mmCIF file of C-alpha atoms in Angstrom:
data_model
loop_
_atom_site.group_PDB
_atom_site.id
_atom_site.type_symbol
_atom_site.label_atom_id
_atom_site.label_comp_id
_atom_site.label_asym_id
_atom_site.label_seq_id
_atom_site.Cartn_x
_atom_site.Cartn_y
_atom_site.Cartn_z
ATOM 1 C CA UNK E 901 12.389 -10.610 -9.106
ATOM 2 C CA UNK E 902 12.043 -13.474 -6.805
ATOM 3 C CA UNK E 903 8.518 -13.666 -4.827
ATOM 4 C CA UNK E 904 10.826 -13.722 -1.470
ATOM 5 C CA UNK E 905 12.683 -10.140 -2.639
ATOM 6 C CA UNK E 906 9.024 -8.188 -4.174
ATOM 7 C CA UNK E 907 7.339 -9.760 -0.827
ATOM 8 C CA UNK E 908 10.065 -7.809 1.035
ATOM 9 C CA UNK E 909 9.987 -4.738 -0.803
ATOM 10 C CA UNK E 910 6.360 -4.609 -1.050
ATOM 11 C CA UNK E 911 6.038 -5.231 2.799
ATOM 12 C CA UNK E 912 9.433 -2.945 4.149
ATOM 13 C CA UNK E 913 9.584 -0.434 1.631
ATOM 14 C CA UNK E 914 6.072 0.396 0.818
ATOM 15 C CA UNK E 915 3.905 -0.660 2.979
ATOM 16 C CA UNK E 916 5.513 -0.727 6.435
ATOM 17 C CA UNK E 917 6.381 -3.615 8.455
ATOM 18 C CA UNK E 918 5.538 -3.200 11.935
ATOM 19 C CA UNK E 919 2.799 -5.834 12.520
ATOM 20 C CA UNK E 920 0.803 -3.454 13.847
ATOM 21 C CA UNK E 921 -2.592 -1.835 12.572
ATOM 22 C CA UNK E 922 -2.254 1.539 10.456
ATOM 23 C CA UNK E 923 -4.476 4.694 10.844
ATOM 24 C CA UNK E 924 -6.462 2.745 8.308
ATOM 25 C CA UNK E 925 -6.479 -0.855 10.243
ATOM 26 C CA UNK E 926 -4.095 -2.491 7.381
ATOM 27 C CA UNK E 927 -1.473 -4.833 8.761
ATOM 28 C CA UNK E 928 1.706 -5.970 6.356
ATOM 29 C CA UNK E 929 -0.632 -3.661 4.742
ATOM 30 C CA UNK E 930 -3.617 -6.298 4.194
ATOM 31 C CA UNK E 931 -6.855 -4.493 4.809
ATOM 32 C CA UNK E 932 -8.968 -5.731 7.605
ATOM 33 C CA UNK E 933 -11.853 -7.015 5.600
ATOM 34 C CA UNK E 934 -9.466 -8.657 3.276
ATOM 35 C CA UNK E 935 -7.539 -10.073 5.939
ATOM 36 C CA UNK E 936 -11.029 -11.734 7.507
ATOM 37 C CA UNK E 937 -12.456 -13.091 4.244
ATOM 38 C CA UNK E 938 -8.533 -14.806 3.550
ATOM 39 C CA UNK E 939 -8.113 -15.823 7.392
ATOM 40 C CA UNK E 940 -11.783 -17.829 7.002
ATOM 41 C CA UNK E 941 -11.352 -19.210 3.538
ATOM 42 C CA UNK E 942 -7.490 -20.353 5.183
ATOM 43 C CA UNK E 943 -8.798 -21.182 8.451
ATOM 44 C CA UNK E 944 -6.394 -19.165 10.379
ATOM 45 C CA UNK E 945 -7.806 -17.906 13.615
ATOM 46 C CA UNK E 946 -6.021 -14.869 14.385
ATOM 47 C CA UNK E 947 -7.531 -11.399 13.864
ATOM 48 C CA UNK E 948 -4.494 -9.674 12.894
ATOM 49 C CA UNK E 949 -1.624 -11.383 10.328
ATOM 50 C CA UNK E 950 1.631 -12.429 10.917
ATOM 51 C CA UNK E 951 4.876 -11.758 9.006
ATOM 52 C CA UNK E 952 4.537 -15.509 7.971
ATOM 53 C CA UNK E 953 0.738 -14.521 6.962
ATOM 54 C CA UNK E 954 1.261 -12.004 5.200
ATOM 55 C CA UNK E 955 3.736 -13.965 2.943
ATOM 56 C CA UNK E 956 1.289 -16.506 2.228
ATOM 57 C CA UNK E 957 -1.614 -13.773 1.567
ATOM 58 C CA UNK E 958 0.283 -12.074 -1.050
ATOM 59 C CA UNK E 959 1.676 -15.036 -2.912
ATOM 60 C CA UNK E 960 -1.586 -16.821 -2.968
ATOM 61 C CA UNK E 961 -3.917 -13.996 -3.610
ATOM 62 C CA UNK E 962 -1.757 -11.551 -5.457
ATOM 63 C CA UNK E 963 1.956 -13.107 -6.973
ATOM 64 C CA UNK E 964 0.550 -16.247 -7.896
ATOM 65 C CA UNK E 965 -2.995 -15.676 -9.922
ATOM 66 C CA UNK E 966 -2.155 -12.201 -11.259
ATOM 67 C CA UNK E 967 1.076 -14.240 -13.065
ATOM 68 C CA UNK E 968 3.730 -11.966 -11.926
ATOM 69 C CA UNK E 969 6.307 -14.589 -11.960
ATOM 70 C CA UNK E 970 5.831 -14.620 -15.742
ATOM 71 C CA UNK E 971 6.726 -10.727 -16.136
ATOM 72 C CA UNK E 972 10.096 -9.787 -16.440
ATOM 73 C CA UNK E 973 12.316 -8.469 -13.563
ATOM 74 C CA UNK E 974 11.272 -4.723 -12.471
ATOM 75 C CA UNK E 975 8.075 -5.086 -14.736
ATOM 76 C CA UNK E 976 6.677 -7.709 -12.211
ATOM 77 C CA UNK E 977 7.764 -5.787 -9.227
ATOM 78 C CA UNK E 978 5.935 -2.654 -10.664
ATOM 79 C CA UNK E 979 2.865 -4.520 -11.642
ATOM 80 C CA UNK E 980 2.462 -6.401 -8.652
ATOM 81 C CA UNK E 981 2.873 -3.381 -5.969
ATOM 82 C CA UNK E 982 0.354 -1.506 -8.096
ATOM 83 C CA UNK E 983 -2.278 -4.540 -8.327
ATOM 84 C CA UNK E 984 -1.860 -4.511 -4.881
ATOM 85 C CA UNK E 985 -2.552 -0.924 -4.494
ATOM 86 C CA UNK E 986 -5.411 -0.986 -6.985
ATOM 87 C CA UNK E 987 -6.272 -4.018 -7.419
ATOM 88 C CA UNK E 988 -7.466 -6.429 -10.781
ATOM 89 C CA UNK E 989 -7.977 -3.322 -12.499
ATOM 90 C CA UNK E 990 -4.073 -3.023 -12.636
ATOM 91 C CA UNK E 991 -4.335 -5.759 -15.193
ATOM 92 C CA UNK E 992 -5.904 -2.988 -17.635
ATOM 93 C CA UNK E 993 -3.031 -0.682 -17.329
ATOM 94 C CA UNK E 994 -0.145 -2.910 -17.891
ATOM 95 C CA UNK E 995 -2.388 -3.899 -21.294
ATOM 96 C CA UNK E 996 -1.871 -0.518 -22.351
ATOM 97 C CA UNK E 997 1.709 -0.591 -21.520
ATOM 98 C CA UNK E 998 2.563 -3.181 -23.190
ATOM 99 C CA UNK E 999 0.226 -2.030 -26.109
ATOM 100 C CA UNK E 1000 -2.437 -5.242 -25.886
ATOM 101 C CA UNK E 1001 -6.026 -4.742 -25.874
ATOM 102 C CA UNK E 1002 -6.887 -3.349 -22.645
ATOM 103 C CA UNK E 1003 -9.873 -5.785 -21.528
ATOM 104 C CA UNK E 1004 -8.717 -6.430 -18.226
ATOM 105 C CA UNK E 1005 -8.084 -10.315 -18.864
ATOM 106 C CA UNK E 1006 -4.393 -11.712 -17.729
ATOM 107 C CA UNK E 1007 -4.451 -14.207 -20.855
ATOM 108 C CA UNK E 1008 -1.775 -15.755 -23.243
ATOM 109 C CA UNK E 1009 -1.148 -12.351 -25.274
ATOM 110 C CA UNK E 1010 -0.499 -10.150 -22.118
ATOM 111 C CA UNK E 1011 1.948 -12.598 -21.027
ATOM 112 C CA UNK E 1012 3.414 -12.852 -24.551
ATOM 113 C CA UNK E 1013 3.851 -9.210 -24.710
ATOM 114 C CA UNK E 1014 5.446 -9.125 -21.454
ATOM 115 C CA UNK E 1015 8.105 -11.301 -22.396
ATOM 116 C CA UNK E 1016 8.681 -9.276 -25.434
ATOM 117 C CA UNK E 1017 8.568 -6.218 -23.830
ATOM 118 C CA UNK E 1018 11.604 -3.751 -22.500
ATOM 119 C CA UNK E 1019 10.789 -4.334 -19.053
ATOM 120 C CA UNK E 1020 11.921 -0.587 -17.943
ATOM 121 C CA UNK E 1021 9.948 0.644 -20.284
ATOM 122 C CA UNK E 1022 7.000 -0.981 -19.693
ATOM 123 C CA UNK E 1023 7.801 -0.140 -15.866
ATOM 124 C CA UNK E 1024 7.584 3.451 -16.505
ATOM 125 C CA UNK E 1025 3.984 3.519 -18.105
ATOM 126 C CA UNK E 1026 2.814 1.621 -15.396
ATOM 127 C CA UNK E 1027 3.822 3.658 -12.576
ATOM 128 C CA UNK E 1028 3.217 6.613 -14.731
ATOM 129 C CA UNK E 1029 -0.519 5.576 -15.210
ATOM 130 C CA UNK E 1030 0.118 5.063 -11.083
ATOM 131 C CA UNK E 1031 1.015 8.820 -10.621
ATOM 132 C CA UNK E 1032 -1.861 9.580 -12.650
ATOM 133 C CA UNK E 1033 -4.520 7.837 -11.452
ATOM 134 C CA UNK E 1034 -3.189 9.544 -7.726
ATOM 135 C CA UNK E 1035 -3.205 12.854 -9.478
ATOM 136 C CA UNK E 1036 -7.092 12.480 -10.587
ATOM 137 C CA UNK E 1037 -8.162 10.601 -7.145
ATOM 138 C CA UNK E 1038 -6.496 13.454 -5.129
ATOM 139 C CA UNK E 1039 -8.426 16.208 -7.616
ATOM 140 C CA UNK E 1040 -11.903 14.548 -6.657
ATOM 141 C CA UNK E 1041 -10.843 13.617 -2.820
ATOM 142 C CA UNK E 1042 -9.293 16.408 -0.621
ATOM 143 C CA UNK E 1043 -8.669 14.074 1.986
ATOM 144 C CA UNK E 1044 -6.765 11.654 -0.246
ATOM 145 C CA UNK E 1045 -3.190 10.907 0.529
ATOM 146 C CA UNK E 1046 -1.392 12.284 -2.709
ATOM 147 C CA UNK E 1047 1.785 13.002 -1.269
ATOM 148 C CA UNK E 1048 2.230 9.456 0.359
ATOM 149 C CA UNK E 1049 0.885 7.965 -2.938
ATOM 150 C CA UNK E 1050 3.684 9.746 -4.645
ATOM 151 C CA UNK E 1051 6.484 8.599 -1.661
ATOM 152 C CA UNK E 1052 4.892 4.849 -2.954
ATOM 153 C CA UNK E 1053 6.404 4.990 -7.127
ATOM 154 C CA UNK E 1054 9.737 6.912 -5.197
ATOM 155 C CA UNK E 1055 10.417 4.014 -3.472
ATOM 156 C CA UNK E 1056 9.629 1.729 -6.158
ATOM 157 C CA UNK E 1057 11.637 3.672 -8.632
ATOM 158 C CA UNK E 1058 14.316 3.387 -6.225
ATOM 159 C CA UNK E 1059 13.861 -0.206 -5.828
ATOM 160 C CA UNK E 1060 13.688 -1.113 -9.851
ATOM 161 C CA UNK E 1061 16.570 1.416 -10.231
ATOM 162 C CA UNK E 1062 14.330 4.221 -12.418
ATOM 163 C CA UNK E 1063 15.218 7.649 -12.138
ATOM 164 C CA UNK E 1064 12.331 9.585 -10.942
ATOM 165 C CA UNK E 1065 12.156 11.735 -13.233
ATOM 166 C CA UNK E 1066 10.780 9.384 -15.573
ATOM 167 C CA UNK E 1067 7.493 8.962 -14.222
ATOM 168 C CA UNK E 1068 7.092 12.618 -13.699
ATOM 169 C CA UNK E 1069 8.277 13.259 -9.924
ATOM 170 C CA UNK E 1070 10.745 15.033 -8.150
ATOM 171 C CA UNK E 1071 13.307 13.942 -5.924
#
């Protein structure tokens, strides 16, 4: 996937587009403290992101150094939303996926084994590892959002064309 098309996806489709703060204070959903640190290191002086932004945020912080581009189509759309979502500790579960040692380094034989890999595959541990990691967070947090979490890997089964099913959801 193009970084134009996962930008799009991960911005409409998952996170919400309206340019306006959440009930959490994300925008594009780019957490305020994130946004503040990026906005000083860019020096951009607004306090909330644009569309434009937000395109530049998640190329340079996210597409770029985590190496989706170098992931095969649907497998760098799932890892990306999810590194998003969970940040560099993503890294550790597409290593298991892709059956690499899981020590949380984006090096020269996770990228080998991503371009060997079946991408759909691989797609479906990762979000499956997703699900679970929601499953376990929502066990220890009442308050935790499982059923949103679970509308999340819908949407991006639906984008990389996987059946539901396959990562252990209903419709």
């Amino acid at each position: 996937m193009q970084y134009l098309d996962a930008f799009n996806a991960l911005v409409d489709d998952l996170e919400g587009n309206s340019g306006k703060p959440s009930q959490w204070g994300d925008v594009f959903g780019i957490q305020p403290d994130n946004w503040k640190r990026y906005a000083k290191k860019e020096g951009i002086s607004r306090t909330v992101p644009t569309r434009s932004d937000a395109y530049a945020y998640y190329r340079t912080e996210w597409w770029l150094p985590y190496r989706c581009e170098d992931l095969p189509d649907k497998l760098d759309f799932a890892f990306f939303q999810w590194l998003v979502n969970h940040g560099p500790s993503a890294i550790k579960d597409l290593q298991l996926c892709l059956g690499v040692a899981p020590d949380g380094i984006l090096g020269p034989e996770t990228l080998s084994a991503g371009r060997r890999c079946d991408p759909v595959k691989s797609s479906i541990c990762l979000l499956n590892r997703q699900r679970v990691f929601y499953e376990q967070d929502a066990r220890a947090n009442a308050h935790a959002p499982l059923a949103g979490w679970d509308d999340r890997i819908r949407k991006t089964c639906l984008l990389l064309g996987i059946p539901v099913k396959d990562v252990g959801l209903s419709k």
